[in-house]
């Protein structure tokens, strides 16, 4: 039980980090494409 809960927490944390990294890379890509900024 504890092992499954820990594994699920690690997977959720990894998914959150991946989502944040994707948002960050998308924003950086848009910023580099538009030199004037938003």
PDB file of C-alpha atoms in Angstrom:
ATOM      1  CA  UNK A   1       0.000   0.000   0.000  1.00  0.00           C
ATOM      2  CA  UNK A   2       2.669   2.457   1.025  1.00  0.00           C
ATOM      3  CA  UNK A   3       4.838   1.458  -1.925  1.00  0.00           C
ATOM      4  CA  UNK A   4       1.956   2.016  -4.382  1.00  0.00           C
ATOM      5  CA  UNK A   5       1.122   5.387  -2.837  1.00  0.00           C
ATOM      6  CA  UNK A   6       4.753   6.498  -3.027  1.00  0.00           C
ATOM      7  CA  UNK A   7       5.000   5.339  -6.641  1.00  0.00           C
ATOM      8  CA  UNK A   8       1.826   7.210  -7.579  1.00  0.00           C
ATOM      9  CA  UNK A   9       3.106  10.372  -5.864  1.00  0.00           C
ATOM     10  CA  UNK A  10       6.408  10.133  -7.757  1.00  0.00           C
ATOM     11  CA  UNK A  11       4.567   9.669 -11.061  1.00  0.00           C
ATOM     12  CA  UNK A  12       2.296  12.656 -10.362  1.00  0.00           C
ATOM     13  CA  UNK A  13       5.317  14.799  -9.460  1.00  0.00           C
ATOM     14  CA  UNK A  14       7.126  13.713 -12.633  1.00  0.00           C
ATOM     15  CA  UNK A  15       4.056  14.560 -14.709  1.00  0.00           C
ATOM     16  CA  UNK A  16       3.811  17.980 -13.075  1.00  0.00           C
ATOM     17  CA  UNK A  17       7.486  18.702 -13.764  1.00  0.00           C
ATOM     18  CA  UNK A  18       7.077  17.598 -17.394  1.00  0.00           C
ATOM     19  CA  UNK A  19       4.017  19.841 -17.783  1.00  0.00           C
ATOM     20  CA  UNK A  20       5.831  22.855 -16.310  1.00  0.00           C
ATOM     21  CA  UNK A  21       8.859  22.216 -18.535  1.00  0.00           C
ATOM     22  CA  UNK A  22       6.609  22.010 -21.607  1.00  0.00           C
ATOM     23  CA  UNK A  23       4.920  25.301 -20.673  1.00  0.00           C
ATOM     24  CA  UNK A  24       8.331  26.914 -20.086  1.00  0.00           C
ATOM     25  CA  UNK A  25       9.781  25.685 -23.388  1.00  0.00           C
ATOM     26  CA  UNK A  26       6.666  26.812 -25.275  1.00  0.00           C
ATOM     27  CA  UNK A  27       6.843  30.288 -23.731  1.00  0.00           C
ATOM     28  CA  UNK A  28      10.556  30.546 -24.480  1.00  0.00           C
ATOM     29  CA  UNK A  29       9.951  29.433 -28.075  1.00  0.00           C
ATOM     30  CA  UNK A  30       7.248  32.085 -28.539  1.00  0.00           C
ATOM     31  CA  UNK A  31       9.464  34.737 -26.949  1.00  0.00           C
ATOM     32  CA  UNK A  32      12.403  33.860 -29.206  1.00  0.00           C
ATOM     33  CA  UNK A  33      10.097  34.013 -32.226  1.00  0.00           C
ATOM     34  CA  UNK A  34       8.835  37.487 -31.243  1.00  0.00           C
ATOM     35  CA  UNK A  35      11.810  39.771 -30.428  1.00  0.00           C
ATOM     36  CA  UNK A  36       9.533  42.703 -29.511  1.00  0.00           C
ATOM     37  CA  UNK A  37       8.005  40.693 -26.669  1.00  0.00           C
ATOM     38  CA  UNK A  38       4.350  40.460 -25.643  1.00  0.00           C
TER      39      UNK A  38
END
